[in-house]
PDB file of C-alpha atoms in Angstrom:
ATOM      1  CA  MET A 260      27.439 -28.457   7.116  1.00 88.00           C
ATOM      2  CA  THR A 261      24.006 -27.167   6.140  1.00 92.00           C
ATOM      3  CA  LEU A 262      22.454 -23.789   5.393  1.00 92.00           C
ATOM      4  CA  THR A 263      20.266 -24.245   8.465  1.00 93.00           C
ATOM      5  CA  GLU A 264      23.334 -24.555  10.681  1.00 94.00           C
ATOM      6  CA  LEU A 265      24.765 -21.419   9.112  1.00 94.00           C
ATOM      7  CA  LYS A 266      21.507 -19.564   9.876  1.00 93.00           C
ATOM      8  CA  TYR A 267      21.796 -20.672  13.489  1.00 94.00           C
ATOM      9  CA  ILE A 268      25.342 -19.393  14.009  1.00 94.00           C
ATOM     10  CA  VAL A 269      24.514 -16.057  12.361  1.00 93.00           C
ATOM     11  CA  ALA A 270      21.525 -15.687  14.690  1.00 93.00           C
ATOM     12  CA  VAL A 271      23.561 -16.497  17.823  1.00 93.00           C
ATOM     13  CA  ALA A 272      26.313 -14.077  16.790  1.00 92.00           C
ATOM     14  CA  ARG A 273      23.757 -11.332  16.381  1.00 90.00           C
ATOM     15  CA  GLU A 274      21.665 -12.021  19.493  1.00 90.00           C
ATOM     16  CA  ARG A 275      24.595 -13.025  21.757  1.00 90.00           C
ATOM     17  CA  HIS A 276      22.099 -15.401  23.374  1.00 91.00           C
ATOM     18  CA  PHE A 277      21.126 -18.969  22.476  1.00 92.00           C
ATOM     19  CA  GLY A 278      17.529 -18.614  23.671  1.00 91.00           C
ATOM     20  CA  ARG A 279      16.821 -15.454  21.693  1.00 90.00           C
ATOM     21  CA  ALA A 280      18.565 -16.883  18.639  1.00 92.00           C
ATOM     22  CA  ALA A 281      16.428 -20.023  18.814  1.00 93.00           C
ATOM     23  CA  GLU A 282      13.290 -17.910  19.100  1.00 92.00           C
ATOM     24  CA  ALA A 283      14.326 -15.847  16.069  1.00 90.00           C
ATOM     25  CA  CYS A 284      14.903 -19.041  14.068  1.00 91.00           C
ATOM     26  CA  PHE A 285      11.612 -20.588  15.248  1.00 91.00           C
ATOM     27  CA  VAL A 286      13.265 -23.658  16.791  1.00 93.00           C
ATOM     28  CA  SER A 287      13.795 -24.899  20.327  1.00 94.00           C
ATOM     29  CA  GLN A 288      16.981 -23.925  22.117  1.00 93.00           C
ATOM     30  CA  PRO A 289      18.174 -27.563  22.424  1.00 94.00           C
ATOM     31  CA  THR A 290      17.729 -28.035  18.665  1.00 95.00           C
ATOM     32  CA  LEU A 291      19.794 -24.950  17.928  1.00 94.00           C
ATOM     33  CA  SER A 292      22.474 -25.776  20.495  1.00 93.00           C
ATOM     34  CA  VAL A 293      22.911 -29.358  19.233  1.00 95.00           C
ATOM     35  CA  ALA A 294      23.199 -28.150  15.610  1.00 95.00           C
ATOM     36  CA  ILE A 295      25.825 -25.555  16.506  1.00 95.00           C
ATOM     37  CA  ARG A 296      27.827 -28.061  18.557  1.00 94.00           C
ATOM     38  CA  LYS A 297      27.692 -30.457  15.599  1.00 94.00           C
ATOM     39  CA  LEU A 298      29.022 -27.733  13.288  1.00 94.00           C
ATOM     40  CA  GLU A 299      31.815 -26.865  15.714  1.00 93.00           C
ATOM     41  CA  ASP A 300      32.813 -30.532  15.875  1.00 93.00           C
ATOM     42  CA  GLU A 301      32.801 -30.742  12.076  1.00 94.00           C
ATOM     43  CA  LEU A 302      34.967 -27.639  11.705  1.00 93.00           C
ATOM     44  CA  GLY A 303      37.192 -28.499  14.649  1.00 93.00           C
ATOM     45  CA  VAL A 304      36.925 -25.026  16.175  1.00 94.00           C
ATOM     46  CA  THR A 305      34.964 -23.274  18.910  1.00 94.00           C
ATOM     47  CA  LEU A 306      32.693 -20.584  17.489  1.00 94.00           C
ATOM     48  CA  PHE A 307      31.166 -19.240  20.698  1.00 93.00           C
ATOM     49  CA  GLU A 308      32.346 -18.583  24.242  1.00 91.00           C
ATOM     50  CA  ARG A 309      29.601 -19.977  26.463  1.00 86.00           C
ATOM     51  CA  GLY A 310      28.926 -18.976  30.030  1.00 78.00           C
ATOM     52  CA  GLY A 311      27.637 -15.864  31.739  1.00 73.00           C
ATOM     53  CA  THR A 312      24.646 -13.851  30.624  1.00 76.00           C
ATOM     54  CA  GLU A 313      25.961 -13.120  27.135  1.00 83.00           C
ATOM     55  CA  VAL A 314      27.442 -15.443  24.529  1.00 89.00           C
ATOM     56  CA  GLY A 315      30.756 -14.279  23.072  1.00 91.00           C
ATOM     57  CA  VAL A 316      32.058 -14.975  19.571  1.00 92.00           C
ATOM     58  CA  THR A 317      35.608 -16.289  19.289  1.00 93.00           C
ATOM     59  CA  PRO A 318      38.009 -14.598  16.831  1.00 93.00           C
ATOM     60  CA  ILE A 319      37.765 -17.517  14.415  1.00 94.00           C
ATOM     61  CA  GLY A 320      34.032 -17.564  15.017  1.00 93.00           C
ATOM     62  CA  GLU A 321      33.772 -13.949  13.841  1.00 93.00           C
ATOM     63  CA  ARG A 322      35.408 -14.889  10.530  1.00 94.00           C
ATOM     64  CA  ILE A 323      33.243 -17.967  10.049  1.00 94.00           C
ATOM     65  CA  VAL A 324      30.032 -16.117  10.895  1.00 93.00           C
ATOM     66  CA  ALA A 325      30.894 -13.373   8.386  1.00 91.00           C
ATOM     67  CA  GLN A 326      31.462 -15.982   5.693  1.00 93.00           C
ATOM     68  CA  ALA A 327      28.279 -17.818   6.670  1.00 93.00           C
ATOM     69  CA  GLN A 328      26.331 -14.603   6.142  1.00 89.00           C
ATOM     70  CA  LYS A 329      27.737 -14.287   2.643  1.00 87.00           C
ATOM     71  CA  VAL A 330      26.872 -17.911   1.867  1.00 90.00           C
ATOM     72  CA  LEU A 331      23.269 -17.387   3.019  1.00 88.00           C
ATOM     73  CA  GLU A 332      22.898 -14.290   0.868  1.00 82.00           C
ATOM     74  CA  GLU A 333      24.368 -15.930  -2.205  1.00 82.00           C
ATOM     75  CA  SER A 334      22.294 -19.086  -1.809  1.00 83.00           C
ATOM     76  CA  ALA A 335      19.132 -16.969  -1.696  1.00 76.00           C
ATOM     77  CA  ASN A 336      20.102 -15.429  -5.034  1.00 73.00           C
ATOM     78  CA  LEU A 337      20.304 -18.676  -7.035  1.00 76.00           C
ATOM     79  CA  LYS A 338      16.621 -18.973  -7.837  1.00 68.00           C
ATOM     80  CA  GLU A 339      16.283 -15.232  -8.291  1.00 65.00           C
ATOM     81  CA  ILE A 340      19.059 -15.180 -10.889  1.00 68.00           C
ATOM     82  CA  ALA A 341      17.292 -17.932 -12.824  1.00 69.00           C
ATOM     83  CA  LYS A 342      13.999 -16.009 -12.699  1.00 63.00           C
ATOM     84  CA  GLN A 343      15.657 -12.821 -13.870  1.00 60.00           C
ATOM     85  CA  GLY A 344      16.857 -14.635 -16.964  1.00 62.00           C
ATOM     86  CA  HIS A 345      13.230 -15.003 -18.005  1.00 67.00           C
ATOM     87  CA  ASP A 346      11.346 -12.050 -16.552  1.00 76.00           C
ATOM     88  CA  PRO A 347      12.375 -10.027 -13.462  1.00 74.00           C
ATOM     89  CA  LEU A 348       8.697  -9.262 -12.805  1.00 83.00           C
ATOM     90  CA  SER A 349       7.736 -12.926 -12.977  1.00 80.00           C
ATOM     91  CA  GLY A 350       7.330 -14.642  -9.640  1.00 82.00           C
ATOM     92  CA  ALA A 351       6.472 -13.504  -6.152  1.00 88.00           C
ATOM     93  CA  LEU A 352       8.265 -10.630  -4.439  1.00 93.00           C
ATOM     94  CA  ARG A 353       8.709 -11.308  -0.735  1.00 95.00           C
ATOM     95  CA  VAL A 354       8.191  -8.035   1.115  1.00 97.00           C
ATOM     96  CA  GLY A 355       8.465  -7.353   4.831  1.00 97.00           C
ATOM     97  CA  VAL A 356       6.837  -4.372   6.512  1.00 97.00           C
ATOM     98  CA  ILE A 357       6.831  -3.092  10.080  1.00 95.00           C
ATOM     99  CA  TYR A 358       3.615  -3.134  12.093  1.00 93.00           C
ATOM    100  CA  THR A 359       3.119   0.642  12.143  1.00 93.00           C
ATOM    101  CA  ILE A 360       3.275   0.954   8.348  1.00 95.00           C
ATOM    102  CA  GLY A 361       1.530  -2.155   7.014  1.00 95.00           C
ATOM    103  CA  PRO A 362      -2.119  -1.390   7.933  1.00 94.00           C
ATOM    104  CA  TYR A 363      -2.017   2.012   6.238  1.00 95.00           C
ATOM    105  CA  LEU A 364       0.212   1.408   3.188  1.00 96.00           C
ATOM    106  CA  LEU A 365      -0.683  -2.127   2.101  1.00 96.00           C
ATOM    107  CA  PRO A 366      -4.415  -1.597   1.361  1.00 95.00           C
ATOM    108  CA  GLN A 367      -3.376   0.943  -1.279  1.00 95.00           C
ATOM    109  CA  LEU A 368      -0.158  -0.717  -2.421  1.00 96.00           C
ATOM    110  CA  VAL A 369      -1.426  -4.232  -3.147  1.00 96.00           C
ATOM    111  CA  PRO A 370      -4.172  -3.229  -5.646  1.00 96.00           C
ATOM    112  CA  ARG A 371      -1.721  -0.969  -7.496  1.00 95.00           C
ATOM    113  CA  LEU A 372       0.783  -3.797  -7.889  1.00 94.00           C
ATOM    114  CA  ILE A 373      -1.921  -6.225  -8.975  1.00 93.00           C
ATOM    115  CA  GLU A 374      -2.724  -3.767 -11.750  1.00 94.00           C
ATOM    116  CA  SER A 375       0.833  -2.836 -12.769  1.00 92.00           C
ATOM    117  CA  ALA A 376       2.534  -6.224 -12.301  1.00 93.00           C
ATOM    118  CA  PRO A 377      -0.095  -8.999 -12.082  1.00 92.00           C
ATOM    119  CA  GLN A 378       2.589 -11.646 -12.662  1.00 90.00           C
ATOM    120  CA  MET A 379       4.450 -10.498  -9.510  1.00 91.00           C
ATOM    121  CA  PRO A 380       2.308 -11.233  -6.442  1.00 91.00           C
ATOM    122  CA  LEU A 381       3.470  -9.926  -3.094  1.00 93.00           C
ATOM    123  CA  LEU A 382       4.233 -12.326  -0.268  1.00 94.00           C
ATOM    124  CA  LEU A 383       3.879 -10.101   2.783  1.00 96.00           C
ATOM    125  CA  GLN A 384       5.207 -10.448   6.319  1.00 95.00           C
ATOM    126  CA  GLU A 385       4.689  -8.023   9.202  1.00 94.00           C
ATOM    127  CA  TYR A 386       7.327  -7.983  11.944  1.00 92.00           C
ATOM    128  CA  PHE A 387       9.477  -5.770  14.133  1.00 91.00           C
ATOM    129  CA  THR A 388      12.431  -4.068  12.431  1.00 91.00           C
ATOM    130  CA  THR A 389      14.993  -6.395  14.025  1.00 89.00           C
ATOM    131  CA  ARG A 390      13.185  -9.484  12.747  1.00 90.00           C
ATOM    132  CA  LEU A 391      12.834  -8.072   9.226  1.00 93.00           C
ATOM    133  CA  LEU A 392      16.564  -7.346   9.132  1.00 92.00           C
ATOM    134  CA  GLU A 393      17.211 -10.950  10.131  1.00 89.00           C
ATOM    135  CA  LEU A 394      14.941 -12.248   7.357  1.00 91.00           C
ATOM    136  CA  LEU A 395      16.714  -9.990   4.868  1.00 91.00           C
ATOM    137  CA  ARG A 396      20.141 -11.242   5.901  1.00 86.00           C
ATOM    138  CA  GLN A 397      19.003 -14.849   5.652  1.00 84.00           C
ATOM    139  CA  GLY A 398      17.440 -14.306   2.226  1.00 86.00           C
ATOM    140  CA  GLU A 399      13.962 -15.259   3.461  1.00 89.00           C
ATOM    141  CA  ILE A 400      12.492 -11.966   2.241  1.00 94.00           C
ATOM    142  CA  ASP A 401      13.610  -9.849  -0.713  1.00 93.00           C
ATOM    143  CA  CYS A 402      13.071  -6.359   0.678  1.00 96.00           C
ATOM    144  CA  ALA A 403      11.508  -4.586   3.633  1.00 97.00           C
ATOM    145  CA  ILE A 404       9.619  -1.355   4.250  1.00 98.00           C
ATOM    146  CA  MET A 405      10.889   0.162   7.496  1.00 96.00           C
ATOM    147  CA  ALA A 406      11.686   3.476   9.155  1.00 94.00           C
ATOM    148  CA  LEU A 407      15.086   5.022   9.812  1.00 91.00           C
ATOM    149  CA  PRO A 408      17.365   4.668  11.637  1.00 88.00           C
ATOM    150  CA  LEU A 409      18.218   1.038  10.860  1.00 87.00           C
ATOM    151  CA  PRO A 410      20.600  -0.844  13.180  1.00 76.00           C
ATOM    152  CA  ASP A 411      22.294  -2.569  10.286  1.00 65.00           C
ATOM    153  CA  ALA A 412      24.759  -2.064   7.444  1.00 67.00           C
ATOM    154  CA  GLY A 413      25.385  -3.485   4.017  1.00 80.00           C
ATOM    155  CA  LEU A 414      21.877  -2.926   2.666  1.00 91.00           C
ATOM    156  CA  THR A 415      20.742  -0.712  -0.180  1.00 94.00           C
ATOM    157  CA  ILE A 416      18.284   1.909   1.069  1.00 95.00           C
ATOM    158  CA  GLN A 417      15.737   3.828  -1.012  1.00 95.00           C
ATOM    159  CA  PRO A 418      13.990   6.689   0.820  1.00 96.00           C
ATOM    160  CA  LEU A 419      10.244   6.501   0.171  1.00 97.00           C
ATOM    161  CA  TYR A 420       8.505   9.237   2.153  1.00 97.00           C
ATOM    162  CA  ASP A 421       8.684  11.488   5.197  1.00 96.00           C
ATOM    163  CA  GLU A 422       5.794  11.238   7.618  1.00 96.00           C
ATOM    164  CA  PRO A 423       4.965  13.751  10.384  1.00 96.00           C
ATOM    165  CA  PHE A 424       3.622  12.759  13.788  1.00 94.00           C
ATOM    166  CA  VAL A 425       0.391  14.070  15.300  1.00 95.00           C
ATOM    167  CA  VAL A 426      -1.126  13.996  18.774  1.00 94.00           C
ATOM    168  CA  ALA A 427      -4.398  12.096  19.243  1.00 94.00           C
ATOM    169  CA  VAL A 428      -6.623  13.069  22.176  1.00 94.00           C
ATOM    170  CA  PRO A 429     -10.194  12.251  23.254  1.00 94.00           C
ATOM    171  CA  LYS A 430     -12.872  14.538  21.854  1.00 90.00           C
ATOM    172  CA  GLY A 431     -13.464  16.282  25.196  1.00 88.00           C
ATOM    173  CA  HIS A 432      -9.797  16.689  26.160  1.00 93.00           C
ATOM    174  CA  PRO A 433      -8.507  20.221  27.005  1.00 92.00           C
ATOM    175  CA  LEU A 434      -6.087  19.997  24.053  1.00 92.00           C
ATOM    176  CA  ALA A 435      -8.825  19.007  21.597  1.00 91.00           C
ATOM    177  CA  SER A 436      -9.554  22.593  20.541  1.00 91.00           C
ATOM    178  CA  ARG A 437      -5.910  23.541  19.999  1.00 93.00           C
ATOM    179  CA  SER A 438      -4.528  24.136  16.513  1.00 93.00           C
ATOM    180  CA  HIS A 439      -0.997  23.009  17.537  1.00 94.00           C
ATOM    181  CA  VAL A 440       0.719  21.497  20.558  1.00 93.00           C
ATOM    182  CA  LYS A 441       4.280  21.563  21.895  1.00 90.00           C
ATOM    183  CA  ALA A 442       6.025  18.296  22.712  1.00 85.00           C
ATOM    184  CA  GLU A 443       6.844  19.453  26.226  1.00 84.00           C
ATOM    185  CA  GLU A 444       3.129  19.938  26.955  1.00 86.00           C
ATOM    186  CA  LEU A 445       2.625  16.179  26.779  1.00 85.00           C
ATOM    187  CA  LYS A 446       4.783  15.390  29.812  1.00 81.00           C
ATOM    188  CA  SER A 447       1.872  15.965  32.198  1.00 81.00           C
ATOM    189  CA  GLU A 448      -0.483  13.682  30.263  1.00 84.00           C
ATOM    190  CA  THR A 449      -1.123   9.958  30.577  1.00 85.00           C
ATOM    191  CA  MET A 450       0.633   8.680  27.476  1.00 85.00           C
ATOM    192  CA  LEU A 451      -0.327   5.508  25.636  1.00 87.00           C
ATOM    193  CA  LEU A 452       2.695   4.104  23.792  1.00 85.00           C
ATOM    194  CA  LEU A 453       3.494   0.979  21.821  1.00 84.00           C
ATOM    195  CA  GLY A 454       5.350  -1.692  23.759  1.00 79.00           C
ATOM    196  CA  THR A 455       9.085  -2.332  23.701  1.00 74.00           C
ATOM    197  CA  GLY A 456      10.285  -3.683  20.354  1.00 74.00           C
ATOM    198  CA  HIS A 457       8.243  -1.327  18.209  1.00 80.00           C
ATOM    199  CA  CYS A 458      10.559   1.141  16.476  1.00 82.00           C
ATOM    200  CA  PHE A 459       7.761   3.744  16.397  1.00 83.00           C
ATOM    201  CA  ARG A 460       7.847   3.829  20.200  1.00 83.00           C
ATOM    202  CA  ASP A 461      11.594   4.573  20.081  1.00 82.00           C
ATOM    203  CA  GLN A 462      11.044   7.232  17.404  1.00 81.00           C
ATOM    204  CA  VAL A 463       8.384   8.975  19.488  1.00 81.00           C
ATOM    205  CA  LEU A 464      10.629   8.979  22.566  1.00 80.00           C
ATOM    206  CA  GLU A 465      13.583  10.210  20.498  1.00 77.00           C
ATOM    207  CA  VAL A 466      11.849  13.122  18.777  1.00 67.00           C
ATOM    208  CA  CYS A 467       9.878  14.101  21.892  1.00 68.00           C
ATOM    209  CA  PRO A 468      12.593  14.315  24.575  1.00 65.00           C
ATOM    210  CA  GLU A 469      10.076  15.444  27.177  1.00 61.00           C
ATOM    211  CA  LEU A 470       8.259  12.123  26.759  1.00 61.00           C
ATOM    212  CA  SER A 471      11.551  10.255  27.037  1.00 57.00           C
ATOM    213  CA  ARG A 472      12.437  11.912  30.336  1.00 54.00           C
ATOM    214  CA  PHE A 473       8.896  11.454  31.604  1.00 50.00           C
ATOM    215  CA  SER A 474       8.699   7.748  30.778  1.00 51.00           C
ATOM    216  CA  ALA A 475      12.019   7.138  32.518  1.00 48.00           C
ATOM    217  CA  THR A 476      10.754   8.312  35.914  1.00 47.00           C
ATOM    218  CA  THR A 477       8.853   6.305  38.483  1.00 43.00           C
ATOM    219  CA  GLU A 478       5.828   8.495  37.922  1.00 47.00           C
ATOM    220  CA  GLY A 479       6.166   7.918  34.182  1.00 43.00           C
ATOM    221  CA  ILE A 480       6.137   4.161  34.617  1.00 38.00           C
ATOM    222  CA  GLN A 481       2.929   4.474  36.592  1.00 39.00           C
ATOM    223  CA  ARG A 482       1.328   6.908  34.190  1.00 48.00           C
ATOM    224  CA  THR A 483       2.522   5.536  30.847  1.00 54.00           C
ATOM    225  CA  PHE A 484       0.572   2.600  29.443  1.00 61.00           C
ATOM    226  CA  GLU A 485       1.709   0.348  26.601  1.00 65.00           C
ATOM    227  CA  GLY A 486      -0.359  -1.184  23.803  1.00 67.00           C
ATOM    228  CA  SER A 487       0.278  -3.909  21.253  1.00 74.00           C
ATOM    229  CA  SER A 488      -0.864  -1.968  18.163  1.00 87.00           C
ATOM    230  CA  LEU A 489      -1.692   1.556  17.073  1.00 90.00           C
ATOM    231  CA  GLU A 490      -5.328   0.599  16.561  1.00 89.00           C
ATOM    232  CA  THR A 491      -5.583  -0.764  20.116  1.00 90.00           C
ATOM    233  CA  ILE A 492      -4.084   2.466  21.417  1.00 90.00           C
ATOM    234  CA  ARG A 493      -6.430   4.536  19.251  1.00 90.00           C
ATOM    235  CA  HIS A 494      -9.458   2.834  20.840  1.00 90.00           C
ATOM    236  CA  MET A 495      -8.000   3.324  24.316  1.00 90.00           C
ATOM    237  CA  VAL A 496      -7.579   7.030  23.641  1.00 92.00           C
ATOM    238  CA  ALA A 497     -11.163   7.247  22.368  1.00 91.00           C
ATOM    239  CA  SER A 498     -12.346   5.749  25.664  1.00 90.00           C
ATOM    240  CA  GLY A 499     -10.633   8.569  27.571  1.00 90.00           C
ATOM    241  CA  ILE A 500      -7.783   6.593  29.142  1.00 88.00           C
ATOM    242  CA  GLY A 501      -5.071   8.940  27.858  1.00 89.00           C
ATOM    243  CA  ILE A 502      -3.525  10.479  24.745  1.00 91.00           C
ATOM    244  CA  THR A 503      -0.995   9.240  22.198  1.00 92.00           C
ATOM    245  CA  VAL A 504       1.239  10.155  19.257  1.00 92.00           C
ATOM    246  CA  LEU A 505       0.439   8.630  15.842  1.00 94.00           C
ATOM    247  CA  PRO A 506       2.027   8.648  12.386  1.00 95.00           C
ATOM    248  CA  MET A 507       0.120  10.854   9.966  1.00 95.00           C
ATOM    249  CA  SER A 508      -0.705   8.014   7.553  1.00 95.00           C
ATOM    250  CA  SER A 509      -2.813   6.365  10.247  1.00 93.00           C
ATOM    251  CA  ILE A 510      -5.118   9.404  10.405  1.00 91.00           C
ATOM    252  CA  PRO A 511      -8.222   9.478   8.176  1.00 83.00           C
ATOM    253  CA  ALA A 512      -7.882  12.081   5.428  1.00 78.00           C
ATOM    254  CA  GLN A 513     -11.372  13.318   6.260  1.00 75.00           C
ATOM    255  CA  PRO A 514     -12.154  12.507   9.906  1.00 67.00           C
ATOM    256  CA  ASP A 515     -15.817  11.837  10.665  1.00 64.00           C
ATOM    257  CA  ASP A 516     -17.501  14.402  12.917  1.00 58.00           C
ATOM    258  CA  ARG A 517     -18.712  11.461  14.978  1.00 67.00           C
ATOM    259  CA  ASP A 518     -15.128  10.399  15.604  1.00 79.00           C
ATOM    260  CA  LEU A 519     -14.323  10.287  19.318  1.00 87.00           C
ATOM    261  CA  LEU A 520     -10.772  11.503  18.661  1.00 91.00           C
ATOM    262  CA  ARG A 521      -9.200  14.806  17.741  1.00 92.00           C
ATOM    263  CA  TYR A 522      -5.848  15.005  15.934  1.00 93.00           C
ATOM    264  CA  ILE A 523      -3.563  17.955  16.704  1.00 94.00           C
ATOM    265  CA  PRO A 524      -0.373  18.818  14.776  1.00 95.00           C
ATOM    266  CA  PHE A 525       2.881  19.525  16.609  1.00 94.00           C
ATOM    267  CA  GLU A 526       4.382  22.986  16.579  1.00 93.00           C
ATOM    268  CA  ALA A 527       7.470  23.357  14.374  1.00 91.00           C
ATOM    269  CA  PRO A 528       9.866  21.679  14.195  1.00 89.00           C
ATOM    270  CA  VAL A 529       7.382  18.881  13.621  1.00 91.00           C
ATOM    271  CA  PRO A 530       8.691  15.424  14.612  1.00 91.00           C
ATOM    272  CA  ASP A 531       8.557  12.890  11.792  1.00 93.00           C
ATOM    273  CA  ARG A 532      10.014   9.655  10.497  1.00 93.00           C
ATOM    274  CA  ARG A 533      11.576   8.675   7.178  1.00 95.00           C
ATOM    275  CA  VAL A 534      10.183   5.477   5.670  1.00 96.00           C
ATOM    276  CA  VAL A 535      12.525   3.533   3.394  1.00 96.00           C
ATOM    277  CA  LEU A 536      12.740   0.383   1.328  1.00 97.00           C
ATOM    278  CA  ALA A 537      15.769  -1.798   2.116  1.00 96.00           C
ATOM    279  CA  TRP A 538      17.163  -4.759   0.188  1.00 96.00           C
ATOM    280  CA  ARG A 539      20.393  -6.711  -0.092  1.00 91.00           C
ATOM    281  CA  LYS A 540      22.954  -5.187  -2.435  1.00 89.00           C
ATOM    282  CA  SER A 541      23.258  -8.553  -4.170  1.00 85.00           C
ATOM    283  CA  PHE A 542      19.516  -8.925  -4.862  1.00 88.00           C
ATOM    284  CA  PRO A 543      19.309  -9.322  -8.667  1.00 83.00           C
ATOM    285  CA  ARG A 544      15.699  -8.339  -9.480  1.00 87.00           C
ATOM    286  CA  THR A 545      16.211  -4.587  -9.747  1.00 89.00           C
ATOM    287  CA  ALA A 546      13.198  -4.208 -12.056  1.00 90.00           C
ATOM    288  CA  ALA A 547      10.982  -5.746  -9.372  1.00 93.00           C
ATOM    289  CA  ILE A 548      12.329  -3.288  -6.787  1.00 95.00           C
ATOM    290  CA  ASP A 549      11.759  -0.361  -9.169  1.00 94.00           C
ATOM    291  CA  THR A 550       8.186  -1.504  -9.808  1.00 95.00           C
ATOM    292  CA  LEU A 551       7.496  -1.735  -6.067  1.00 96.00           C
ATOM    293  CA  ILE A 552       8.922   1.743  -5.443  1.00 96.00           C
ATOM    294  CA  ALA A 553       6.843   3.227  -8.254  1.00 95.00           C
ATOM    295  CA  ALA A 554       3.689   1.635  -6.823  1.00 96.00           C
ATOM    296  CA  ILE A 555       4.455   3.033  -3.360  1.00 97.00           C
ATOM    297  CA  HIS A 556       4.929   6.508  -4.821  1.00 95.00           C
ATOM    298  CA  ASP A 557       1.509   6.210  -6.454  1.00 95.00           C
ATOM    299  CA  CYS A 558      -0.155   5.624  -3.088  1.00 94.00           C
ATOM    300  CA  ARG A 559      -2.050   8.535  -1.573  1.00 91.00           C
ATOM    301  CA  LEU A 560      -1.043   8.396   2.067  1.00 94.00           C
ATOM    302  CA  ASN A 561      -2.497  11.143   4.200  1.00 92.00           C
ATOM    303  CA  GLY A 562      -0.036  13.923   5.036  1.00 92.00           C
ATOM    304  CA  VAL A 563       3.187  12.263   3.870  1.00 95.00           C
ATOM    305  CA  THR A 564       5.828  13.767   1.554  1.00 95.00           C
ATOM    306  CA  MET A 565       6.936  11.327  -1.131  1.00 95.00           C
ATOM    307  CA  LEU A 566      10.673  11.346  -1.903  1.00 93.00           C
ATOM    308  CA  GLU A 567      12.514  10.759  -5.161  1.00 81.00           C
ATOM    309  CA  ALA A 568      16.027  10.431  -3.761  1.00 63.00           C
ATOM    310  CA  SER A 569      18.354   7.849  -5.295  1.00 62.00           C
ATOM    311  CA  ALA A 570      19.157   4.609  -3.525  1.00 61.00           C
ATOM    312  CA  GLN A 571      22.067   4.576  -1.072  1.00 65.00           C
ATOM    313  CA  THR A 572      23.999   1.971   0.881  1.00 61.00           C
ATOM    314  CA  ALA A 573      23.460   1.770   4.619  1.00 58.00           C
TER     315      ALA A 573
END
């Protein structure tokens, strides 16, 4: 029995699919399947019910997977406990961040941490929320900067800031001269949204129900285009292809008059998202987490409201 095999069974239990689990673990499906079969033979039990479109977990498999998750978390803490005995700010802090936060927070955050904790370099990874949660559970990252809601439990959550959404339109668009816009007014526009998997896409569709209904129709599928990043979408909007919704931190604090875009606030109630820092409850380097939070609060992100709420368990 190895830690790698335990990672594989946790991934399959979560994904309910051998192919997706293999992709999440960065191995081929045959490699993962052989390792899991080997573990089942060693334990003398069947962990998964194979067949059909979805893999099921047997009752004994549920218990073993839960214990495997605990083993993975505890094994990740061994080196961290040793480091904490010397200096909790000594050694790299492995931080994950979602794609729609990283480009706007990290350029400010990294220099502040270099100044306040030079002995604690950041090892950064950008991924989707689901992948960051997997890395957290496996102990491959120490904490992650994401947006609520999180489809997970058992993590400690520290609210960081609330961030409003704004509408971005081409300079010559009929909405460009407006001081505010209603969400329902966007249903007749060609919307440019992030592709499936980006939590910001889900947040936009959730807080703007008119967009959600629109994108679910045949006409919406034809008129709604998807992009791979906010910056790609921003350039598409500037070229006049359509309009989009962006998080406030992605907007320049002082837009250039030569900018081909115009940014329009929503009418109240303004849709927004809450950005949080999440880490395992068993993670021992609390001083490192506190230092990271303090550095984030020192960042000057455009239009966001920094929060001082105490940490809570998800």
